[in-house]
PDB file of C-alpha atoms in Angstrom:
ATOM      1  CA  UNK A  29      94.732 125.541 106.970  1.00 93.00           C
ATOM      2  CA  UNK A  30      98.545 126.627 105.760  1.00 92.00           C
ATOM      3  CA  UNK A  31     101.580 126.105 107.716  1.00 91.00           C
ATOM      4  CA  UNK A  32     100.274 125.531 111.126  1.00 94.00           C
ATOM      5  CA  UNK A  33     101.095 123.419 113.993  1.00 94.00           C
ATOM      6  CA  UNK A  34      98.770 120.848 114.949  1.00 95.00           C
ATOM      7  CA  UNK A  35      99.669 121.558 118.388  1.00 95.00           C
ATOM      8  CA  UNK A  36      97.931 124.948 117.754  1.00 96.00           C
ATOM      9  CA  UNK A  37      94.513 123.125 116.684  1.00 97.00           C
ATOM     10  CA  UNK A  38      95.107 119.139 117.825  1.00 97.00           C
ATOM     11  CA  UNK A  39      92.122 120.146 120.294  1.00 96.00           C
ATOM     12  CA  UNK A  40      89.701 121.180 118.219  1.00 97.00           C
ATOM     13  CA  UNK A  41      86.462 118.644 118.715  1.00 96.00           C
ATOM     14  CA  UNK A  42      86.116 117.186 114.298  1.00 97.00           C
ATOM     15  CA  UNK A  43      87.283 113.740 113.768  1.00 97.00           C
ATOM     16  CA  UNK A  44      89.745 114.926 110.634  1.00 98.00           C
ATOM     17  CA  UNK A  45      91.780 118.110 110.577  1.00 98.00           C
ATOM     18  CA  UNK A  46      93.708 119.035 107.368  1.00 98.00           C
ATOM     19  CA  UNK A  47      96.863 120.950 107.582  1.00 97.00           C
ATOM     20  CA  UNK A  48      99.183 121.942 104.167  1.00 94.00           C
ATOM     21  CA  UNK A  49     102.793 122.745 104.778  1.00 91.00           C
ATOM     22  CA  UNK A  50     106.156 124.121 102.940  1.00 87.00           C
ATOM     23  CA  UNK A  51     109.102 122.676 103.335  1.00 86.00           C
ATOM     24  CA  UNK A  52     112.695 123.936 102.016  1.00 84.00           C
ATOM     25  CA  UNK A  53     115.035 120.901 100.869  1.00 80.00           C
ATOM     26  CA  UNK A  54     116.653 118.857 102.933  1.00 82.00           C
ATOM     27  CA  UNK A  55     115.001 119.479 106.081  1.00 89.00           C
ATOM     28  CA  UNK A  56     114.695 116.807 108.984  1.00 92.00           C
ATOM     29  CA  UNK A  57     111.505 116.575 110.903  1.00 94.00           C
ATOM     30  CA  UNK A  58     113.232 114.699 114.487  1.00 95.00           C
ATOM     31  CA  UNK A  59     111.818 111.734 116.223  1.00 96.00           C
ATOM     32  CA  UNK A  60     108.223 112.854 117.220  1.00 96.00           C
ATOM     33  CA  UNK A  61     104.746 111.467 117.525  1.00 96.00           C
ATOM     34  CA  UNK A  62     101.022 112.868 116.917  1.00 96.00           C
ATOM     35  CA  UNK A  63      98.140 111.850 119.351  1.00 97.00           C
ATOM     36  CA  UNK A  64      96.002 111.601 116.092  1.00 98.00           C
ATOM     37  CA  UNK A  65      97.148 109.602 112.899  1.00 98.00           C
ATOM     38  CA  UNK A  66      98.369 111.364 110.621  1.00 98.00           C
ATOM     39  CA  UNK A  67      97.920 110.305 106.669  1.00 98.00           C
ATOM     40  CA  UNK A  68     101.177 112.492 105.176  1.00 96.00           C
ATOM     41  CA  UNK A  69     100.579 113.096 101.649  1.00 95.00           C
ATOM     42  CA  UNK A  70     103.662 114.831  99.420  1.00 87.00           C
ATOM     43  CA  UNK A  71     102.143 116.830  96.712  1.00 79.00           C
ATOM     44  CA  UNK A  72     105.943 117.775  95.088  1.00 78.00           C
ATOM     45  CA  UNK A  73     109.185 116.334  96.343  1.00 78.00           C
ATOM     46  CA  UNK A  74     109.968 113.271  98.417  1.00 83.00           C
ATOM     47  CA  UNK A  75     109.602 112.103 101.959  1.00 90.00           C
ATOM     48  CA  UNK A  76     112.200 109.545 103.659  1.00 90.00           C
ATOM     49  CA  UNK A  77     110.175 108.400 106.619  1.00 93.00           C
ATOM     50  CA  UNK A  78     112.088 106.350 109.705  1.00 92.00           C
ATOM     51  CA  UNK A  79     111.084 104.357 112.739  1.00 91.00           C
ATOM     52  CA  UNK A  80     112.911 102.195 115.357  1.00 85.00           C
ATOM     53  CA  UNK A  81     112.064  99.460 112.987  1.00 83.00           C
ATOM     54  CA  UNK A  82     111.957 100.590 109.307  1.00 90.00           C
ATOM     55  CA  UNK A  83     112.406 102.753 106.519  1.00 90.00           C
ATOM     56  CA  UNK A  84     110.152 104.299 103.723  1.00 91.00           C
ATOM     57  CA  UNK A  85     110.981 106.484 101.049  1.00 87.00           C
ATOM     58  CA  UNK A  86     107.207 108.414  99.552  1.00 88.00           C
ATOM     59  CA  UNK A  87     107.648 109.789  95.812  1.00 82.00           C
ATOM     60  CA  UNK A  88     106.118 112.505  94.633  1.00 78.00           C
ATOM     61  CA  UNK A  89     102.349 112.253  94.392  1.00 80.00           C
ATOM     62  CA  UNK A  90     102.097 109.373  97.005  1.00 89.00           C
ATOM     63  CA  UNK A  91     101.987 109.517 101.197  1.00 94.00           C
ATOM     64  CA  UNK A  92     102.155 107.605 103.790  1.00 95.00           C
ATOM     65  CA  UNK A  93     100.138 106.700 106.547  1.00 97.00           C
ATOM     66  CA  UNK A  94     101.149 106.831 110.150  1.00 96.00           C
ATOM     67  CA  UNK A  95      99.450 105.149 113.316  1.00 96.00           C
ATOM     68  CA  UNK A  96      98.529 107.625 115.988  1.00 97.00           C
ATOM     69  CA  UNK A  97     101.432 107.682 118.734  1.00 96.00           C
ATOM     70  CA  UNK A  98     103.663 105.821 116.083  1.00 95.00           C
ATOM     71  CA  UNK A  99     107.661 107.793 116.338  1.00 96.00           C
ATOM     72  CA  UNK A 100     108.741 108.709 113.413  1.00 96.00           C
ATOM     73  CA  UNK A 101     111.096 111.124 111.896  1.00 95.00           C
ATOM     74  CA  UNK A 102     110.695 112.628 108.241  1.00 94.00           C
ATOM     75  CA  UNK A 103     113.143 113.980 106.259  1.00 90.00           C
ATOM     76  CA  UNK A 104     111.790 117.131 103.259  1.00 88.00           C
ATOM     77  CA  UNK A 105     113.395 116.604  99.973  1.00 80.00           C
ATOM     78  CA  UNK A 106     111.490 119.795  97.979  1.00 77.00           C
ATOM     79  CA  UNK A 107     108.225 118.503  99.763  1.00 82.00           C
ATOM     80  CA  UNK A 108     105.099 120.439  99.823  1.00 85.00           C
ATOM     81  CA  UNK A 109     102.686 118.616 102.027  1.00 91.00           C
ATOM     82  CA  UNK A 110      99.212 117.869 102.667  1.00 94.00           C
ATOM     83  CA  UNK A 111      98.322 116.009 106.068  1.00 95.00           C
ATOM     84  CA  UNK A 112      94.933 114.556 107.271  1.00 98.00           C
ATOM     85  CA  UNK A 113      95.550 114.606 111.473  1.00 98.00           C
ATOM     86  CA  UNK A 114      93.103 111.586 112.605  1.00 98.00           C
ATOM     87  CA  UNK A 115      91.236 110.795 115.700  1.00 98.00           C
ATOM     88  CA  UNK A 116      92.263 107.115 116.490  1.00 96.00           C
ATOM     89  CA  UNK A 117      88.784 106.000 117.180  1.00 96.00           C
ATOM     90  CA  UNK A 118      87.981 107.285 113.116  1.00 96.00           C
ATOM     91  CA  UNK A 119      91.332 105.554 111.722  1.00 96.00           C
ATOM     92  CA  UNK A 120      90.291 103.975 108.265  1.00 97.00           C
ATOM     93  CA  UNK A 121      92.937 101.892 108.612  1.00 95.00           C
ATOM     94  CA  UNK A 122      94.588  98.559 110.851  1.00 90.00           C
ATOM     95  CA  UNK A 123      97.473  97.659 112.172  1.00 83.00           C
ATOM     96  CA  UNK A 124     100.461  99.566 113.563  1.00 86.00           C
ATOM     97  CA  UNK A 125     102.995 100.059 111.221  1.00 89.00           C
ATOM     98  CA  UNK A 126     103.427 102.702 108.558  1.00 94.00           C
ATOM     99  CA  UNK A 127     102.541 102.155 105.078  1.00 94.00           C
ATOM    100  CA  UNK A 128     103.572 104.042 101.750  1.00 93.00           C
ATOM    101  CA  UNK A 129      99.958 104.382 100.020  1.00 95.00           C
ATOM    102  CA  UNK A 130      98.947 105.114  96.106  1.00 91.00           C
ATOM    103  CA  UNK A 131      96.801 107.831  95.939  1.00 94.00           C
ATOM    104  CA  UNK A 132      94.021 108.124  93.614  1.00 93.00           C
ATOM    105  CA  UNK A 133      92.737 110.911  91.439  1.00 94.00           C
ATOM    106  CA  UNK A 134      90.058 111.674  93.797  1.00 96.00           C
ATOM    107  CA  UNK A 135      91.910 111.203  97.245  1.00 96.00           C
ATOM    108  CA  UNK A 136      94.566 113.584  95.511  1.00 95.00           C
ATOM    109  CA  UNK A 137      91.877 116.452  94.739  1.00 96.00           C
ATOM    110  CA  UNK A 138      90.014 115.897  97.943  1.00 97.00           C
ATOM    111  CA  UNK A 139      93.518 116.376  99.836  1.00 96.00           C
ATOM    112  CA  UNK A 140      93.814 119.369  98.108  1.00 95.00           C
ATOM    113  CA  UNK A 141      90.401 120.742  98.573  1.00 97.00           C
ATOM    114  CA  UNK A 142      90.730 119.803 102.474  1.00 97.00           C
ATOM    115  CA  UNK A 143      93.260 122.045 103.328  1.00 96.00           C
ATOM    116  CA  UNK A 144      91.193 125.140 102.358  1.00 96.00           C
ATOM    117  CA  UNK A 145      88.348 123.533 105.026  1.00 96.00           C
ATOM    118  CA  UNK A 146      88.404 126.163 108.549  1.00 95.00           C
ATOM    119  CA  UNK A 147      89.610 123.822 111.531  1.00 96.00           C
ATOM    120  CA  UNK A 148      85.790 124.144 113.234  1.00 96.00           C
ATOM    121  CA  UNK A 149      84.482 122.973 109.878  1.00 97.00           C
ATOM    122  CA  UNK A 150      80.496 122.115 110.216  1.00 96.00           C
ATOM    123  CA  UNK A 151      80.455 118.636 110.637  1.00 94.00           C
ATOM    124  CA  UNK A 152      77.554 117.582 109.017  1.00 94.00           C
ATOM    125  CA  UNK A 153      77.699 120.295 106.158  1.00 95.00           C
ATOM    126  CA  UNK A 154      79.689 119.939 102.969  1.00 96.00           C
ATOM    127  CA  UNK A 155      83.223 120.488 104.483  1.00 97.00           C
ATOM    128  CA  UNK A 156      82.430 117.300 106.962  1.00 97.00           C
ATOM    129  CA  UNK A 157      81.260 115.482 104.165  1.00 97.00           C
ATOM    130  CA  UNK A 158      84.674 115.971 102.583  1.00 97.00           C
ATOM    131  CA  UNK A 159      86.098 114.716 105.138  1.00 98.00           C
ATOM    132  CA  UNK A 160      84.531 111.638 105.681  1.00 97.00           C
ATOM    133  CA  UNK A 161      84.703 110.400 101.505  1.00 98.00           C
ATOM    134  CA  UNK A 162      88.902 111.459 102.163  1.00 98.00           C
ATOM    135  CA  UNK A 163      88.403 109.033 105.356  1.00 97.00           C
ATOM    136  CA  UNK A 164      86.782 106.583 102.706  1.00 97.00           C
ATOM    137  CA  UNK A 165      89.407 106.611 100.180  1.00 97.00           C
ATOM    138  CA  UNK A 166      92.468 106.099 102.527  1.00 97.00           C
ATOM    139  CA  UNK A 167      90.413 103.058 103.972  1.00 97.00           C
ATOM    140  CA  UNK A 168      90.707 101.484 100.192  1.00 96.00           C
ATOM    141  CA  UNK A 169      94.305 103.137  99.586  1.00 96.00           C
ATOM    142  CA  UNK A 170      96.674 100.482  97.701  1.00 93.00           C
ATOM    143  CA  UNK A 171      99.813 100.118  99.913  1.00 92.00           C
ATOM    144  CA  UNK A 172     103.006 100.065  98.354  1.00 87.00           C
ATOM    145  CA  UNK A 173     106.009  97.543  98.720  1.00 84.00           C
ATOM    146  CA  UNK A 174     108.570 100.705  99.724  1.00 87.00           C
ATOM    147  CA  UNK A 175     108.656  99.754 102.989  1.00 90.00           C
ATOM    148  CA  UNK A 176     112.228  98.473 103.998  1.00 91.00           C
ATOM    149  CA  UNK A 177     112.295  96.280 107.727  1.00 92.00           C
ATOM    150  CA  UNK A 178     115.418  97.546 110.167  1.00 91.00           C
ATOM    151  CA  UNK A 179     116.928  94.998 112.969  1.00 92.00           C
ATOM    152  CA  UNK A 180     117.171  95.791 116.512  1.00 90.00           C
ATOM    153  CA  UNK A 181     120.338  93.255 117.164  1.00 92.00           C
ATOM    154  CA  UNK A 182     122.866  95.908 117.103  1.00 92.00           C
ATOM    155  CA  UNK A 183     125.213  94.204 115.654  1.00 94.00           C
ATOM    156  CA  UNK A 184     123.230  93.555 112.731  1.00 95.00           C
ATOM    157  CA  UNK A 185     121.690  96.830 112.401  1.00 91.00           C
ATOM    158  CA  UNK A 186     124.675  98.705 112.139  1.00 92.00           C
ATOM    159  CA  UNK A 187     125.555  96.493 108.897  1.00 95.00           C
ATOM    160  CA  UNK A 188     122.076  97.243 107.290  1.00 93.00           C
ATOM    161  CA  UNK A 189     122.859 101.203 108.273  1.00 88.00           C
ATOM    162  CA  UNK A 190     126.175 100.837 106.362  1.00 92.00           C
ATOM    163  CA  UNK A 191     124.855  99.475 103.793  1.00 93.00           C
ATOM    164  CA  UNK A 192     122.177 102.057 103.349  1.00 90.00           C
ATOM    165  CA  UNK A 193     125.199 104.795 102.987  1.00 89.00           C
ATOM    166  CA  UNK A 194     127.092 102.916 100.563  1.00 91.00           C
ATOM    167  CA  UNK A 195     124.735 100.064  98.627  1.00 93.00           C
ATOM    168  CA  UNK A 196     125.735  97.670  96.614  1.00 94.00           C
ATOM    169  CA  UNK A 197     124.072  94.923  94.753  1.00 95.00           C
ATOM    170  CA  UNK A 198     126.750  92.488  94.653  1.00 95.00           C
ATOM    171  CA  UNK A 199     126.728  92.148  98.642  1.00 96.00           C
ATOM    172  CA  UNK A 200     126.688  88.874  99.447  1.00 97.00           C
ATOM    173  CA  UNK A 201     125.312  87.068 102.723  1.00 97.00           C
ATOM    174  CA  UNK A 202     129.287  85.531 102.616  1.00 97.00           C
ATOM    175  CA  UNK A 203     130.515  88.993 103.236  1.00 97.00           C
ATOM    176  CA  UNK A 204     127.925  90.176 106.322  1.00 97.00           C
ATOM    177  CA  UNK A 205     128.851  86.901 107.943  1.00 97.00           C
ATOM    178  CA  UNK A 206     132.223  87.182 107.945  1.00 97.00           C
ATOM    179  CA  UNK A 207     131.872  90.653 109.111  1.00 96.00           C
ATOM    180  CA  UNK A 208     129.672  89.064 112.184  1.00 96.00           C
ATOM    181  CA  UNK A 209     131.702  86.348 112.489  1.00 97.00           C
ATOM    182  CA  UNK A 210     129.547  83.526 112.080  1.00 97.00           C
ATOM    183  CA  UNK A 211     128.682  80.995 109.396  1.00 97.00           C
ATOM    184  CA  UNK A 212     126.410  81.988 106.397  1.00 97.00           C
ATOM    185  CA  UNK A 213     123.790  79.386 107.216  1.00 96.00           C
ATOM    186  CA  UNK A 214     123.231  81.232 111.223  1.00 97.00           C
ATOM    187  CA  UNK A 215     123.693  84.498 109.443  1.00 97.00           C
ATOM    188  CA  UNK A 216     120.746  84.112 106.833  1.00 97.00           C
ATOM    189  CA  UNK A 217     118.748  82.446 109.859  1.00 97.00           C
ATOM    190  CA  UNK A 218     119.150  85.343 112.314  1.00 96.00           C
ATOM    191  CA  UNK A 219     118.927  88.451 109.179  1.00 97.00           C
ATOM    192  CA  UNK A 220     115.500  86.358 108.408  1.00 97.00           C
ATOM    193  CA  UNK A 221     114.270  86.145 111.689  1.00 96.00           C
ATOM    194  CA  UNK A 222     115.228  90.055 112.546  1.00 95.00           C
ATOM    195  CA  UNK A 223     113.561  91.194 109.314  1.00 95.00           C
ATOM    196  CA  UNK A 224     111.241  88.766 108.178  1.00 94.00           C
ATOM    197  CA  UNK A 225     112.957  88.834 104.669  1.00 95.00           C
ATOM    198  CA  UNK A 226     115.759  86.593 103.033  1.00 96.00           C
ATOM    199  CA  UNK A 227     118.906  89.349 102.671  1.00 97.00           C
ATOM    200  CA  UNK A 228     118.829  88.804  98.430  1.00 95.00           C
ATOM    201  CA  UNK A 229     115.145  90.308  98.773  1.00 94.00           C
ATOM    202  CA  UNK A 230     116.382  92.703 101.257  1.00 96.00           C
ATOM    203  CA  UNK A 231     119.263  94.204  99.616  1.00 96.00           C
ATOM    204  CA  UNK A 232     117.116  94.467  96.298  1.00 93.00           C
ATOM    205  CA  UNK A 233     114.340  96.509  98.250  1.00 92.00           C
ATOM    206  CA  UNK A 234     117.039  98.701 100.010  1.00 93.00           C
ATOM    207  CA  UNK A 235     118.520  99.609  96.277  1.00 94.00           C
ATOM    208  CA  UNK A 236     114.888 100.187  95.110  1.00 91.00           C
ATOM    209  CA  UNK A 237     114.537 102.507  98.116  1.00 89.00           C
ATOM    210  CA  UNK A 238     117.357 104.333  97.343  1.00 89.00           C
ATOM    211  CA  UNK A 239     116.973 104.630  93.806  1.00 91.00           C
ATOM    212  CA  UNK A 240     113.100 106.136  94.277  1.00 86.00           C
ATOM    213  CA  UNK A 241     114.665 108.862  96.018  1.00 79.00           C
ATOM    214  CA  UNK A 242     117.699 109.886  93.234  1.00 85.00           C
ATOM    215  CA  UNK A 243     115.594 109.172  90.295  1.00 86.00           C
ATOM    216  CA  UNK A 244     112.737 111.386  91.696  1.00 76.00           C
ATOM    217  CA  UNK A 245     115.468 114.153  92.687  1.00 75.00           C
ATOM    218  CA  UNK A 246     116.677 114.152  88.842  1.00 82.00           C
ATOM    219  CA  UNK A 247     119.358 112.290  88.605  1.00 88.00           C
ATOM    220  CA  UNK A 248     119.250 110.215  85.599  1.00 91.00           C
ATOM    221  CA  UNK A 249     118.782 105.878  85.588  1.00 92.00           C
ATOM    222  CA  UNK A 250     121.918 105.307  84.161  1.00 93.00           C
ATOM    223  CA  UNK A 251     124.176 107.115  87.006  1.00 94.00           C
ATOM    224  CA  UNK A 252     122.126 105.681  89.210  1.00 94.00           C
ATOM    225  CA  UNK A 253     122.163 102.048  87.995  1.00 94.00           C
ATOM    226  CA  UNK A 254     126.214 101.919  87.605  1.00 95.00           C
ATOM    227  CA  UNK A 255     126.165 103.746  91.582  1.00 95.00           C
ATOM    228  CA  UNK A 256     124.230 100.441  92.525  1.00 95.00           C
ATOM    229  CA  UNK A 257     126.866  98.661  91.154  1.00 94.00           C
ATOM    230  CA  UNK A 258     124.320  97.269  88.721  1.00 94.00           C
ATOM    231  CA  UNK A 259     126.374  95.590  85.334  1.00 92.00           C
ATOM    232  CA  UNK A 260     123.940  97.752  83.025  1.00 93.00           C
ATOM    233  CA  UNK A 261     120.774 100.034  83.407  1.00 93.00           C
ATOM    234  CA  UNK A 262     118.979  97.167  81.552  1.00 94.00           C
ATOM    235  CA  UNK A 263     119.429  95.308  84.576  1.00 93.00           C
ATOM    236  CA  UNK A 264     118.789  97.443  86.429  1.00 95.00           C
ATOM    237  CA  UNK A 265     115.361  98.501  85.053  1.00 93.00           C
ATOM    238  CA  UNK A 266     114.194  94.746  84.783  1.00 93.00           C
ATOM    239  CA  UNK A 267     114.734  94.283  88.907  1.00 91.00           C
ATOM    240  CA  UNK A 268     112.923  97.898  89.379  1.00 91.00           C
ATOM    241  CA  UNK A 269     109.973  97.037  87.714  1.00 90.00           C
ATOM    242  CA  UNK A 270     110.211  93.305  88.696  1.00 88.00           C
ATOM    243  CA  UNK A 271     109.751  94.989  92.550  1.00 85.00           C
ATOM    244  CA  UNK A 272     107.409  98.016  91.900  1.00 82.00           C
ATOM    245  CA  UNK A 273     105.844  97.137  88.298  1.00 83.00           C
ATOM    246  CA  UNK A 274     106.690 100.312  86.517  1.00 83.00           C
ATOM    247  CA  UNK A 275     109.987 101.080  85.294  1.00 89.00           C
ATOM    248  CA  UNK A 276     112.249 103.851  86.766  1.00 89.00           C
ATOM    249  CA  UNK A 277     111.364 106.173  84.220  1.00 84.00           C
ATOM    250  CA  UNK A 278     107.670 106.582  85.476  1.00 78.00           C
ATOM    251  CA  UNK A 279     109.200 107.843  89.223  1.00 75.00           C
ATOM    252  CA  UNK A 280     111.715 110.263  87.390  1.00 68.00           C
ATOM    253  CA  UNK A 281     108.856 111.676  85.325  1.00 64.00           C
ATOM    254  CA  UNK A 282     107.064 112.310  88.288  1.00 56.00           C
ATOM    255  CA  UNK A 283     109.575 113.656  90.364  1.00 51.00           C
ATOM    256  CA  UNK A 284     110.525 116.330  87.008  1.00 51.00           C
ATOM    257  CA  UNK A 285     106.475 117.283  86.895  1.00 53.00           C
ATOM    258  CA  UNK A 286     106.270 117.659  90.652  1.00 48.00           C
ATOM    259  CA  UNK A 287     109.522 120.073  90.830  1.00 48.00           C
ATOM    260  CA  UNK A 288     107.367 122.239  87.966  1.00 44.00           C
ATOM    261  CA  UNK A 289     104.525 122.634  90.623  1.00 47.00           C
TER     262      UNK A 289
END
C-alpha cells in the first residue's frame, strides 16, 4: 500500500500492515500516536523523531521503532518512508521507549517488498510469511546510540532546548549553573538524575545528533565541525566515530546516495 492513512485500514484483522509514504522536505508530522507500533523505516532522507522525553535523529537507510500508543512527532527531511503498523500483542520488541535501529540487507528488501503486499494479505500464504521473517528481523535489529534523553524540570529543559538551537562544544556545566543559579556540584547531580547521563556525554551526543542530520542533508564535515565550535574537523571526526564507530563521512555518503533515489 502507497500513501494511505492507517486510519483508513488500522482495522483490518493481520497482525502487520505495511504502508509506504512521500514526503516533501521539511514537513512536521504533530504530536500523535498509533494504536499499533509502528517500526518507521526512511528509505531516502532523514527523520527527527520527538517525545515528551527525548530526541532521535534516523539517517538515511535506518528507522526507528515506536511503542504502540507512544506520542511522538516526526519531522520529513526529503524522507520517503516505509512503515510496518504492529499489533501490540505481535511487537518483536520490549520496553517503551523509541529506539533508532540498523537495518539489515534483508529487513531493507523485505520492507520494500512489504509495501506492495494488499492490506487483507493471506495470512498463511507467502505475503504472511513476509511478514512474519520482517517481524523476525526487527526482533534482532541492532539499536543505535542516537537517542538523546530530554528533562522534564522546566527549568532545565529549556537550557537543553537552547542548546539544541545553538550547540556548542565548549559548554561547560560552569556556565548552565550559573544560568540556574546553583553550584556546579547540585547542577551535575540534578542534569544526571533528569537524564541519566553526565552533561560532557550529553552535550557530545546532542552535537552528534545534530551533525547526523547536516552531514546527511549535504553539508560538508568541515562547516559543520567549525559550526560545533569544534578547534578542527580532525577533532571533530575522532569524537564522531569515538560515539557512533564510523566516521562522518560514511552518514554524508549515505545521505548523497539516498537523495539519488
Amino acid at each position: 500500500m502507497r500513501n494511505v492513512p492507517i486510519d483508513a485500514v488500522d482495522a483490518i484483522a493481520r497482525p502487520v500492515l505495511a504502508i509506504g509514504t512521500d514526503y516533501p522536505p521539511g514537513q512536521l508530522l504533530p504530536t500523535h500516536s498509533h494504536r499499533r507500533a509502528q517500526f518507521l523505516y526512511g528509505a531516502t532522507g532523514v527523520m527527527e523523531v520527538g517525545t515528551d522525553d527525548g530526541a532521535w535523529v534516523v539517517p538515511p537507510q535506518r528507522g526507528v521503532w515506536i511503542p504502540a500508543g507512544q506520542p511522538h512527532r516526526v519531522r520529513m527531511l526529503g524522507v520517503s518512508t516505509r512503515s510496518l503498523y504492529i499489533e501490540p500483542r505481535e511487537a518483536p520488541r520490549p520496553g517503551r521507549q523509541c529506539e533508532v535501529l540498523e537495518v539489515s540487507p534483508l529487513l531493507r528488501q523485505l520492507l520494500m517488498a512489504a509495501i506492495e503486499v494488499p492490506a487483507e494479505y493471506e495470512r498463511q500464504g507467502r505475503d504472511g510469511l513476509l511478514m512474519r521473517l520482517a517481524l523476525h528481523e526487527l526482533a534482532r535489529a541492532e539499536a543505535l546510540p542516537l537517542h538523546l534523553p530530554l528533562p522534564r524540570e522546566p527549568a532545565l529543559a529549556a537550557l537543553c532546548l537552547d542548546f539544541l538551537r545553538a550547540p556548542d562544544i565548549h559548554a561547560t556545566p560552569a556556565q548552565w549553573a550559573a544560568r540556574l543559579h546553583v553550584s556546579e556540584r547540585t547542577f551535575s547531580r540534578r542534569f544526571g538524575r533528569e537524564t541519566g547521563m553526565a552533561f560532557g556525554q550529553w552535550r557530545q551526543r546532542a552535537c552528534v545528533l545534530l551533525a547526523l542530520s547536516r552531514l546527511a542533508s549535504g553539508e560538508a564535515v568541515t562547516t559543520v565541525a567549525l559550526d560545533l565550535g569544534y578547534d578542527s574537523p580532525a577533532a571533530f571526526s575522532t569524537m564522531f566515530r569515538r560515539t557512533l564507530g564510523r566516521p562522518p563521512s560514511h552518514f554524508a555518503e549515505a545521505g548523497a546516495q539516498s537523495s539519488m533515489r
